[in-house]
Short mmCIF file of C-alpha atoms and ligand atoms in Angstrom, two decimals:
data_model
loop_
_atom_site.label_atom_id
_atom_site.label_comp_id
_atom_site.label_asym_id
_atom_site.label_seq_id
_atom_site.Cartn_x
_atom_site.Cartn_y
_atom_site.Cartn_z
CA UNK A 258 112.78 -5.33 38.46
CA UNK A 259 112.50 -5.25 42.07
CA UNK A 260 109.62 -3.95 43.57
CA UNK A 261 109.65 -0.39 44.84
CA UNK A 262 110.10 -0.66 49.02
CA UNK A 263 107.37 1.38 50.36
CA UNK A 264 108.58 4.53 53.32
CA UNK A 265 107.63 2.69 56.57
CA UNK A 266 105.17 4.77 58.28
CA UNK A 267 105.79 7.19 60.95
CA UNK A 268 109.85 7.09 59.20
CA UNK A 269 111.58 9.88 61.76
CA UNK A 270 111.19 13.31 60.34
CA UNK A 271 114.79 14.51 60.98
CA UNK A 272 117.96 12.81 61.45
CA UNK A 273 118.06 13.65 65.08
CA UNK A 274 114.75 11.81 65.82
CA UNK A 275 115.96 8.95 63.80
CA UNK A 276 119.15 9.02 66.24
CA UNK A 277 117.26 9.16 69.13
CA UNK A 278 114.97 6.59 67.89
CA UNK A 279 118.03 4.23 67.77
CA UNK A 280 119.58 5.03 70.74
CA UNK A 281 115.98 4.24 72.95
CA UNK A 282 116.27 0.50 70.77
CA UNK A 283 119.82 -0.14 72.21
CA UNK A 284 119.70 0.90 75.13
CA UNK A 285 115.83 1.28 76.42
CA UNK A 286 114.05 4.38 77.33
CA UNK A 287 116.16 7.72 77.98
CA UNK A 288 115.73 9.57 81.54
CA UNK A 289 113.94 12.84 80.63
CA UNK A 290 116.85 14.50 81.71
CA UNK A 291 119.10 13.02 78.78
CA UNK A 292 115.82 13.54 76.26
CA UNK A 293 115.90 17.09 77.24
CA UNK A 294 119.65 17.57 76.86
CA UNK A 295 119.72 16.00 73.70
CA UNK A 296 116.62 18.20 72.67
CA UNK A 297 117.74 21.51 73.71
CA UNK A 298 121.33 21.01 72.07
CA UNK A 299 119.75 20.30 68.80
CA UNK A 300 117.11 22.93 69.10
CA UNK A 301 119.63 25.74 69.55
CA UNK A 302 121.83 24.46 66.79
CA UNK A 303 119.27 25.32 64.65
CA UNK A 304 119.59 29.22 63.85
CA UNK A 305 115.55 31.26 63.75
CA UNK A 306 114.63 30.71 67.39
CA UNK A 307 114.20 33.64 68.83
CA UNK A 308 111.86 36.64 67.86
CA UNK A 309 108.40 37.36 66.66
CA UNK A 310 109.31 35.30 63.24
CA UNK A 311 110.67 32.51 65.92
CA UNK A 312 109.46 30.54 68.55
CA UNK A 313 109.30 32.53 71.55
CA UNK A 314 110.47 35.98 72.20
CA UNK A 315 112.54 36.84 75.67
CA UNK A 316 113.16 40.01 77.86
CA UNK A 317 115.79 41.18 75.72
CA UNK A 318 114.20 40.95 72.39
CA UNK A 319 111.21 42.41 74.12
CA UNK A 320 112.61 45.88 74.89
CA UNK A 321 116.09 47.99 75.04
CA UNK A 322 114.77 48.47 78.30
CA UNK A 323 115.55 45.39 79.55
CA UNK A 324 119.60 45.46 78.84
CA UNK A 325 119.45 49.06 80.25
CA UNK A 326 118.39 48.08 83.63
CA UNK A 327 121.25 45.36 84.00
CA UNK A 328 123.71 48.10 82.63
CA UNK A 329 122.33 50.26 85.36
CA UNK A 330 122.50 47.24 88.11
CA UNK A 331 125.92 46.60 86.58
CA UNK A 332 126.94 50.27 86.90
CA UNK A 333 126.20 50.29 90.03
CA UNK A 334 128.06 47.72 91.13
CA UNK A 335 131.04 48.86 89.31
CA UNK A 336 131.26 51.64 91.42
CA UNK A 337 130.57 50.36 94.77
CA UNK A 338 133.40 48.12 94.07
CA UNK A 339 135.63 51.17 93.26
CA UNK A 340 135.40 51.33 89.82
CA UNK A 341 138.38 48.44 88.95
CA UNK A 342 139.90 48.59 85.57
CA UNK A 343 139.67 45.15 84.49
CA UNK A 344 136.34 43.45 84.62
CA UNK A 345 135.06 39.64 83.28
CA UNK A 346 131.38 40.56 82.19
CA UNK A 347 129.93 36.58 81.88
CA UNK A 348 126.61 35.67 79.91
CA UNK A 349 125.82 32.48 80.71
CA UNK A 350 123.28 31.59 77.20
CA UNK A 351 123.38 34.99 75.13
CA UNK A 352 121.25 33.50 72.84
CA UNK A 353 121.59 36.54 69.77
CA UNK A 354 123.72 38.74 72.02
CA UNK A 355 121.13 41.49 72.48
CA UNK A 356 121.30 41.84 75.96
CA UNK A 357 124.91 42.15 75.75
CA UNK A 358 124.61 44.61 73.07
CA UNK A 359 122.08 46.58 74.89
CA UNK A 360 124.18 46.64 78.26
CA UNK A 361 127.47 47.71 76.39
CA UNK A 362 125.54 50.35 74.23
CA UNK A 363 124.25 51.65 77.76
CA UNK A 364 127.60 51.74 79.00
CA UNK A 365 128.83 54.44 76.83
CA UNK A 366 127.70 56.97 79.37
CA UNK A 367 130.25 54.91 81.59
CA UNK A 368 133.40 54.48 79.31
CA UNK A 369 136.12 53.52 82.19
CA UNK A 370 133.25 50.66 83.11
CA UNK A 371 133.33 49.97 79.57
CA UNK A 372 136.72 50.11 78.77
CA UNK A 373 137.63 48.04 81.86
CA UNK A 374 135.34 44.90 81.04
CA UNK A 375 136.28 42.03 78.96
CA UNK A 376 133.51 40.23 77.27
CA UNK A 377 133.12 36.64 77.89
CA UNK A 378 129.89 34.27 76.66
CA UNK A 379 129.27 31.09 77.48
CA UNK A 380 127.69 29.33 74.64
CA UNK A 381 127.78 25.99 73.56
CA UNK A 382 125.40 26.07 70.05
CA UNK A 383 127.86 27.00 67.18
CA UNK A 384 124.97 29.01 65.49
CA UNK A 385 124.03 31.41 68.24
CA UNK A 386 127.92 31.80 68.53
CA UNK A 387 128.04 32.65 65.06
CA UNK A 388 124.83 35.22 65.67
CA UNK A 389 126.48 36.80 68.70
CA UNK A 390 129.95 37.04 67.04
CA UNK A 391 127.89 39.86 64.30
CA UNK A 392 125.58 41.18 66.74
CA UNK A 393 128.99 41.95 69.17
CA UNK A 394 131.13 42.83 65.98
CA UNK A 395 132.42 45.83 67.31
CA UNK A 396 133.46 44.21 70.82
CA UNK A 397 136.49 41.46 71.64
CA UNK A 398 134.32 38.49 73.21
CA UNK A 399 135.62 35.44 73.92
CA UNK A 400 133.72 32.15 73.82
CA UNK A 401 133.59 29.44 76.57
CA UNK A 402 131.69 25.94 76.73
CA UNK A 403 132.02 26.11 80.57
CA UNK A 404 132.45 29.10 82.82
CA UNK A 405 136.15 27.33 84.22
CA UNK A 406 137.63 28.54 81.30
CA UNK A 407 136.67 32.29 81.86
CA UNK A 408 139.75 33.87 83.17
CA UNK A 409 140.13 34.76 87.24
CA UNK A 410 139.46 38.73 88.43
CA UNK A 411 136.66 40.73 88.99
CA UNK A 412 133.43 38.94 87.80
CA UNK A 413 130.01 40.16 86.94
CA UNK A 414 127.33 37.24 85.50
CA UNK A 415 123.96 37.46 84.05
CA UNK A 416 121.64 34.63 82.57
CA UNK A 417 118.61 35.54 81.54
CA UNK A 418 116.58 32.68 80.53
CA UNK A 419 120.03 30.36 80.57
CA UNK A 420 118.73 27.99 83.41
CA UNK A 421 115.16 26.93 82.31
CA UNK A 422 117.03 25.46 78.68
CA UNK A 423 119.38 23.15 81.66
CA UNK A 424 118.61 19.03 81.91
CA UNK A 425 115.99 18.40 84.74
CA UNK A 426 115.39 15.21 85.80
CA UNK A 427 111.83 13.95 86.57
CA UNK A 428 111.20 11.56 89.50
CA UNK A 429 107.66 9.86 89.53
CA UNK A 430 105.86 7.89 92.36
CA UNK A 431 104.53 5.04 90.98
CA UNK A 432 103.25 2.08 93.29
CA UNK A 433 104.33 4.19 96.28
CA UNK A 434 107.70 4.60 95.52
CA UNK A 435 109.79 7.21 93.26
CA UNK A 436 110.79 6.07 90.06
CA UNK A 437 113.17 8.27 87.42
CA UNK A 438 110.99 9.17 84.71
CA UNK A 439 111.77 8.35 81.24
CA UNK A 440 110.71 8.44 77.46
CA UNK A 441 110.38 5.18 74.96
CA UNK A 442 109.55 4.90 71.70
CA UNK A 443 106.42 2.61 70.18
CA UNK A 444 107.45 2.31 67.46
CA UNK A 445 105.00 5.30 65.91
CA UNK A 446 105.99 7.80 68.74
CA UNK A 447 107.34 8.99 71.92
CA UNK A 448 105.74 8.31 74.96
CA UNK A 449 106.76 8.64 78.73
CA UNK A 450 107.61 5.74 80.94
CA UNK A 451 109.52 5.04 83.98
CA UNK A 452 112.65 3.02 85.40
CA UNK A 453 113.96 2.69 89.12
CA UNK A 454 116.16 4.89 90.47
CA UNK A 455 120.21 4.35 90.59
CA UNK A 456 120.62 2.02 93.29
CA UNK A 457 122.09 3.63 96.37
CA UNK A 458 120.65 7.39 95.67
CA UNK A 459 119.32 9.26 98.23
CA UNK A 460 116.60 11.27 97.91
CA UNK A 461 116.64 12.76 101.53
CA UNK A 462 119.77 14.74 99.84
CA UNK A 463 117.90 16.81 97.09
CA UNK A 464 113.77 16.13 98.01
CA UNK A 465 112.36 18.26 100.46
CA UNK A 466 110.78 15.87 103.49
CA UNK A 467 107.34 17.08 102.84
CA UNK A 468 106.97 15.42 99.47
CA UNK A 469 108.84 11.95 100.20
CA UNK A 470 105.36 10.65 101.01
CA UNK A 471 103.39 12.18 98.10
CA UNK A 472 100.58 10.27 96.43
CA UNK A 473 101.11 8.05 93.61
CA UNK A 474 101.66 9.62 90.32
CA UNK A 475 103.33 12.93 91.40
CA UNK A 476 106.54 14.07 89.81
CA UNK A 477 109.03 15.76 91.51
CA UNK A 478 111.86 17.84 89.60
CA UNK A 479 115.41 18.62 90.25
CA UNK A 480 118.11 19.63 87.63
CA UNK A 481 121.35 19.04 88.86
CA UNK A 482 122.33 21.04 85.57
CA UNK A 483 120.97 24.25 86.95
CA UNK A 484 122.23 23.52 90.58
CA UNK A 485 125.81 23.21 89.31
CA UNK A 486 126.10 26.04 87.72
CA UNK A 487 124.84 28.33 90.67
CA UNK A 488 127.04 26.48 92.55
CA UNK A 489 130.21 26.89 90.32
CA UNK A 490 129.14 31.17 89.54
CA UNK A 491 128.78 31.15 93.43
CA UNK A 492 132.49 29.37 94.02
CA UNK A 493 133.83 31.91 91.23
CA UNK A 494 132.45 34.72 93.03
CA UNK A 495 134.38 33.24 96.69
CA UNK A 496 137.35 33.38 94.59
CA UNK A 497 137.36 36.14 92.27
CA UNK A 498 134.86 38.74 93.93
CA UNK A 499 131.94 39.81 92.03
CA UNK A 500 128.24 39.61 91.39
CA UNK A 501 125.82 37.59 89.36
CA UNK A 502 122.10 37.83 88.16
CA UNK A 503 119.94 34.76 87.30
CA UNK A 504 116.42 35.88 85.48
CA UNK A 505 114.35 32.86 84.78
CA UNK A 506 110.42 31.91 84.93
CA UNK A 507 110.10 29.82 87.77
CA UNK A 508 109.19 29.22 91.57
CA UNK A 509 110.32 30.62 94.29
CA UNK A 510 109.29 27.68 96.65
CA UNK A 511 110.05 24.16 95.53
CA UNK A 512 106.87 22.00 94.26
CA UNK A 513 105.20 19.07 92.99
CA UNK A 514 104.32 18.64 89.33
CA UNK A 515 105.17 18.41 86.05
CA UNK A 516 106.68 21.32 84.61
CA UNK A 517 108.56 20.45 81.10
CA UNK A 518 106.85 22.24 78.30
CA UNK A 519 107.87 22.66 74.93
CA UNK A 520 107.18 25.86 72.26
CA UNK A 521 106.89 26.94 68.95
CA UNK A 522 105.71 29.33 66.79
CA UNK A 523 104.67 30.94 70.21
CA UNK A 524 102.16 27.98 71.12
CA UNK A 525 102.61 25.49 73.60
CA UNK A 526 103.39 22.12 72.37
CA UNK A 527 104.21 18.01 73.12
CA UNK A 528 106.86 18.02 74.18
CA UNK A 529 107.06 14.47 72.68
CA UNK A 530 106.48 15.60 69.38
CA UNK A 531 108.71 16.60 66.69
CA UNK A 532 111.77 15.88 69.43
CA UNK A 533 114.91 18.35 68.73
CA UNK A 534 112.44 21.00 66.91
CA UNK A 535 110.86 23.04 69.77
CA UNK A 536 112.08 24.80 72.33
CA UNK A 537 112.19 22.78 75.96
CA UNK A 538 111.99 24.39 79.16
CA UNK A 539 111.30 23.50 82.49
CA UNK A 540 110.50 26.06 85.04
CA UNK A 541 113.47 26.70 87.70
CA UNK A 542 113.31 25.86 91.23
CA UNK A 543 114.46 29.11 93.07
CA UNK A 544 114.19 27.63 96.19
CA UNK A 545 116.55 24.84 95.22
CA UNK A 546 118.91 27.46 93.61
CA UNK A 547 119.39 29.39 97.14
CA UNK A 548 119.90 26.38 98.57
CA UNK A 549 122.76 25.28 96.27
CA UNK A 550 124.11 28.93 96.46
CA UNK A 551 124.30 28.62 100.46
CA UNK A 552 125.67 25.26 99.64
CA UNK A 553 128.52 26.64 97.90
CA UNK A 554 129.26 29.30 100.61
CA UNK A 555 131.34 32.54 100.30
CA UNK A 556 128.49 34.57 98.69
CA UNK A 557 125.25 36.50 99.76
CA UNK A 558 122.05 35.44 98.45
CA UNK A 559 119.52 38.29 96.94
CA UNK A 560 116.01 37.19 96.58
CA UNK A 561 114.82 35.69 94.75
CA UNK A 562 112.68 38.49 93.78
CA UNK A 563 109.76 39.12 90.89
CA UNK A 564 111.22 40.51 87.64
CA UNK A 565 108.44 42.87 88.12
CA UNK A 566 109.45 44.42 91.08
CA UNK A 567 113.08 44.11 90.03
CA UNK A 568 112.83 46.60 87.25
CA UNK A 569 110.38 48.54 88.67
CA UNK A 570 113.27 49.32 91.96
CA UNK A 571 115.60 49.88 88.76
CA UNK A 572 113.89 52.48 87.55
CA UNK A 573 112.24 51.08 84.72
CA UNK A 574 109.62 53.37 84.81
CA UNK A 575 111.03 56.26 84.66
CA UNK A 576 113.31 54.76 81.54
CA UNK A 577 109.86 54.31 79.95
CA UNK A 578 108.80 57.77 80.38
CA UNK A 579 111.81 59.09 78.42
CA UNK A 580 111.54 56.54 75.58
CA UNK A 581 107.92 57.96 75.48
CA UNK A 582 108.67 61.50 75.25
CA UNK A 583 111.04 60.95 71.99
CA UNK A 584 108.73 57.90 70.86
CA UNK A 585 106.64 58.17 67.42
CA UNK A 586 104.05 55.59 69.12
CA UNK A 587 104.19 55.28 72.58
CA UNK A 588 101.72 52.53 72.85
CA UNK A 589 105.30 50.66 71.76
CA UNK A 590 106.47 51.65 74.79
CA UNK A 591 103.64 50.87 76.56
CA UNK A 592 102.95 47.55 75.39
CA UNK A 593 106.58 46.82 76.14
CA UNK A 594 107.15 47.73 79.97
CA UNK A 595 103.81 46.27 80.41
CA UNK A 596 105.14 42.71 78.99
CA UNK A 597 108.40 43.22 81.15
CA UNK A 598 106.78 43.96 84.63
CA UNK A 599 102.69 43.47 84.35
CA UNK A 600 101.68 40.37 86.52
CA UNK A 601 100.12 38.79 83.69
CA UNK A 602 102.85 38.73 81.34
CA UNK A 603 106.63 38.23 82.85
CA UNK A 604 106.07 40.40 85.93
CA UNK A 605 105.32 37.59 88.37
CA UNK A 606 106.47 34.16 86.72
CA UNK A 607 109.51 35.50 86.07
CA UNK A 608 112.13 35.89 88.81
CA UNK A 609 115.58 37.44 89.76
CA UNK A 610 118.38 35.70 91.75
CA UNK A 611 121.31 37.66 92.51
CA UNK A 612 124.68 36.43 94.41
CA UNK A 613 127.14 38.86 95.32
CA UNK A 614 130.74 37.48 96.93
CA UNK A 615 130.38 37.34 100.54
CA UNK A 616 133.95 39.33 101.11
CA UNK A 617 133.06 42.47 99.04
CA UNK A 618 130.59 43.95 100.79
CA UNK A 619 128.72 44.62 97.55
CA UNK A 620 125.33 45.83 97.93
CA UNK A 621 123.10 44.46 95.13
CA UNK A 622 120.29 46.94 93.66
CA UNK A 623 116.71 46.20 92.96
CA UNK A 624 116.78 43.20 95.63
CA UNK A 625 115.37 45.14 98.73
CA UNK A 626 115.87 43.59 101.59
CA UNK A 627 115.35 40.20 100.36
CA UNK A 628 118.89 38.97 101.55
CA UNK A 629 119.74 35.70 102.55
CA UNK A 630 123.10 35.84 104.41
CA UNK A 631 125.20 32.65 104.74
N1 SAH B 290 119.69 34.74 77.17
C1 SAH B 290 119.09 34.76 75.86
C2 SAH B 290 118.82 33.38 75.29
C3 SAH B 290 118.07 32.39 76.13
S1 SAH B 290 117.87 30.84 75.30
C4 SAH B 290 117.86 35.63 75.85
O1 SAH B 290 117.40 36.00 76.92
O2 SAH B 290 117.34 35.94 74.78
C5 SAH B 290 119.09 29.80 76.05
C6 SAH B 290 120.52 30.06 75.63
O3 SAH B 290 121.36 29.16 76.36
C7 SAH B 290 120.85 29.83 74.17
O4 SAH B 290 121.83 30.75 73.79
C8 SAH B 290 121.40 28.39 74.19
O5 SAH B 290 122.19 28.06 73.07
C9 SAH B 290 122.20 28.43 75.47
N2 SAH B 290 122.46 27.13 76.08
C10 SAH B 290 121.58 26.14 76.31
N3 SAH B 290 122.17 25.13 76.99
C11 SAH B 290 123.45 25.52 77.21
C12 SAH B 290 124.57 24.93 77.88
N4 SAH B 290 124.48 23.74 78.45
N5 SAH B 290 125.72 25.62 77.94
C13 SAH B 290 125.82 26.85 77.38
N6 SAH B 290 124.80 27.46 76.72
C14 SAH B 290 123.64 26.79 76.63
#
């Protein structure tokens, strides 16, 4: 009989960590930017991640509140534009579709805006399709991977919380000079190393001046990801006229320091550990966003602004007030505007980019006068 072969230790918990543990042995450590890519796709495959019984709860899940606001930002745009009858509403990451379902519910006091838009989500996680497809059941969406397949016209786009899940690649000075940082495998577990760059990059073209010389061991983070895709909505908006919102946590002046963090069960977490089962994020550089927005050309820049102040211009306050008046327990309602706009919950981290097509003379609400013009 031959002996029973012991389970090595530390064997891979999932599949995806076992593939991941083979790919680092072929082919050497994985930029951070490809571990958090390969992460994030497997994290949203997988279908409870959102919610109190999830890992992390997010504007929309928070309050209807939230979804009326953009419907009322969306509304107003609508009519400054003329009120056209055909419409491409975007969502760039719906995760379960309630933002979309809260903006369309809101929109029934608008029915030519809602009769004239045409629902399109980009998505690329089969189960949060599959989530949005019930949650929108009584809509027409149509799925994209990429926003180039969303047909040409009239565009509105919101992310909320779409850019932070995006690859971001992690340079670290080591021995005074930048190095792309990277994650191995021991054999037992994860850990961070580094690599040198890609011969011939230039850092001058994406690093701010200030930080070229920074001390050893800072990191420095850009997500080419997240710059693209302000950079495409902005070229769609040139072309096709529009508007688009970005809500994310993040900074509204680029930085030093490491920012990836990974969640679950509401906790922060390694984001080494238990690889493709909690949520990734980095924070987004706003500064870097404008920058590729101005890049692009053809579109206005609004803010960014704090989500706080955002919704509070909006009119979220007054929202709350009516919500409390037919409310069985307003501390609900409390509780809930206070997580939305407080400066200790998402008030302050969080903040709103907007974009509007340079040609339209579209006016933005809840920006200010926070405009950057091209
Ligand atoms: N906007 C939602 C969900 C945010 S979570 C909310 O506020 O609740 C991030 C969302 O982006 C998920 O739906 C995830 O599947 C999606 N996503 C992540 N990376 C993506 C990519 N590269 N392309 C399209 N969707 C992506």
């Amino acid at each position: 009989m031959p002996e029973k072969t012991a389970l090595p230790l530390n064997a891979p918990e999932t599949d995806f960590a076992a593939a991941l543990i083979k790919r680092i042995g072929h082919a050497g450590p994985v930029s951070v930017a490809d571990y958090m890519q390969a992460c994030v796709s497997e994290y949203y495959a997988r279908a409870a991640v959102f919610g109190t019984a999830g890992d992390f709860i997010t504007a929309p899940e928070i309050s209807q509140m939230f979804g009326e606001m953009i419907a009322a930002w969306l509304t107003d745009l609508w009519l400054q534009a003329g009120k056209p009858d055909q419409v491409n509403l975007v969502e760039l990451g719906p995760g379960r579709g309630t933002l979309m379902v809260d903006i369309m519910r809101t929109l029934a006091n608008w029915p030519d805006f809602k009769n004239a838009i045409q629902i399109h989500l980009v998505e690329t996680s089969p189960t949060l399709r599959e989530k949005q497809a019930i949650a929108l059941n009584t809509y027409t969406p149509h799925w994209h991977d990429s926003l180039r397949t969303v047909p040409q016209g009239m565009t509105f786009v919101v992310a909320n919380e779409f850019l932070d899940a995006l690859p971001i690649h992690q340079l670290q000075k080591v021995k005074g000079e930048w190095h792309e940082r990277c994650v191995g495998f021991d054999g037992a577990k994860f850990f961070f190393t580094h690599r040198a760059l890609p011969a011939g990059l230039k850092l001058s073209d994406f690093m701010p001046a200030d930080f070229m010389a920074a001390p050893d061991n800072s990191i420095f983070e850009v997500s080419p990801a997240s710059l693209g895709v302000v950079a495409e909505v902005a070229a769609r908006l040139k072309q096709s006229c529009g508007a688009a919102l970005f809500i994310d946590y993040g900074h509204d002046r680029s930085g030093l320091g490491d920012t990836l963090q990974a969640v679950e069960k509401h906790t922060y977490a390694d984001v080494l550990e238990k690889p493709g089962q909690r949520d990734i994020t980095a924070h987004v550089d706003f500064a870097a966003c404008v920058t590729a927005a101005q890049d692009a050309g053809g579109v206005r820049v609004h803010g960014p602004c704090t989500q706080g102040a955002f919704l509070t211009r909006l009119g979220i306050a007054t929202r709350a007030n009516a919500l409390r008046a037919g409310a069985e327990d307003v501390s609900l309602i409390e509780a809930a505007l206070s997580r939305l706009i407080a400066p200790n919950h998402m008030g302050v981290l969080f903040k709103v980019l907007g974009l509007s097509a340079a040609a339209s003379n579209l006016d933005p609400a809840g920006f200010s006068d926070e405009v950057h013009t091209p």
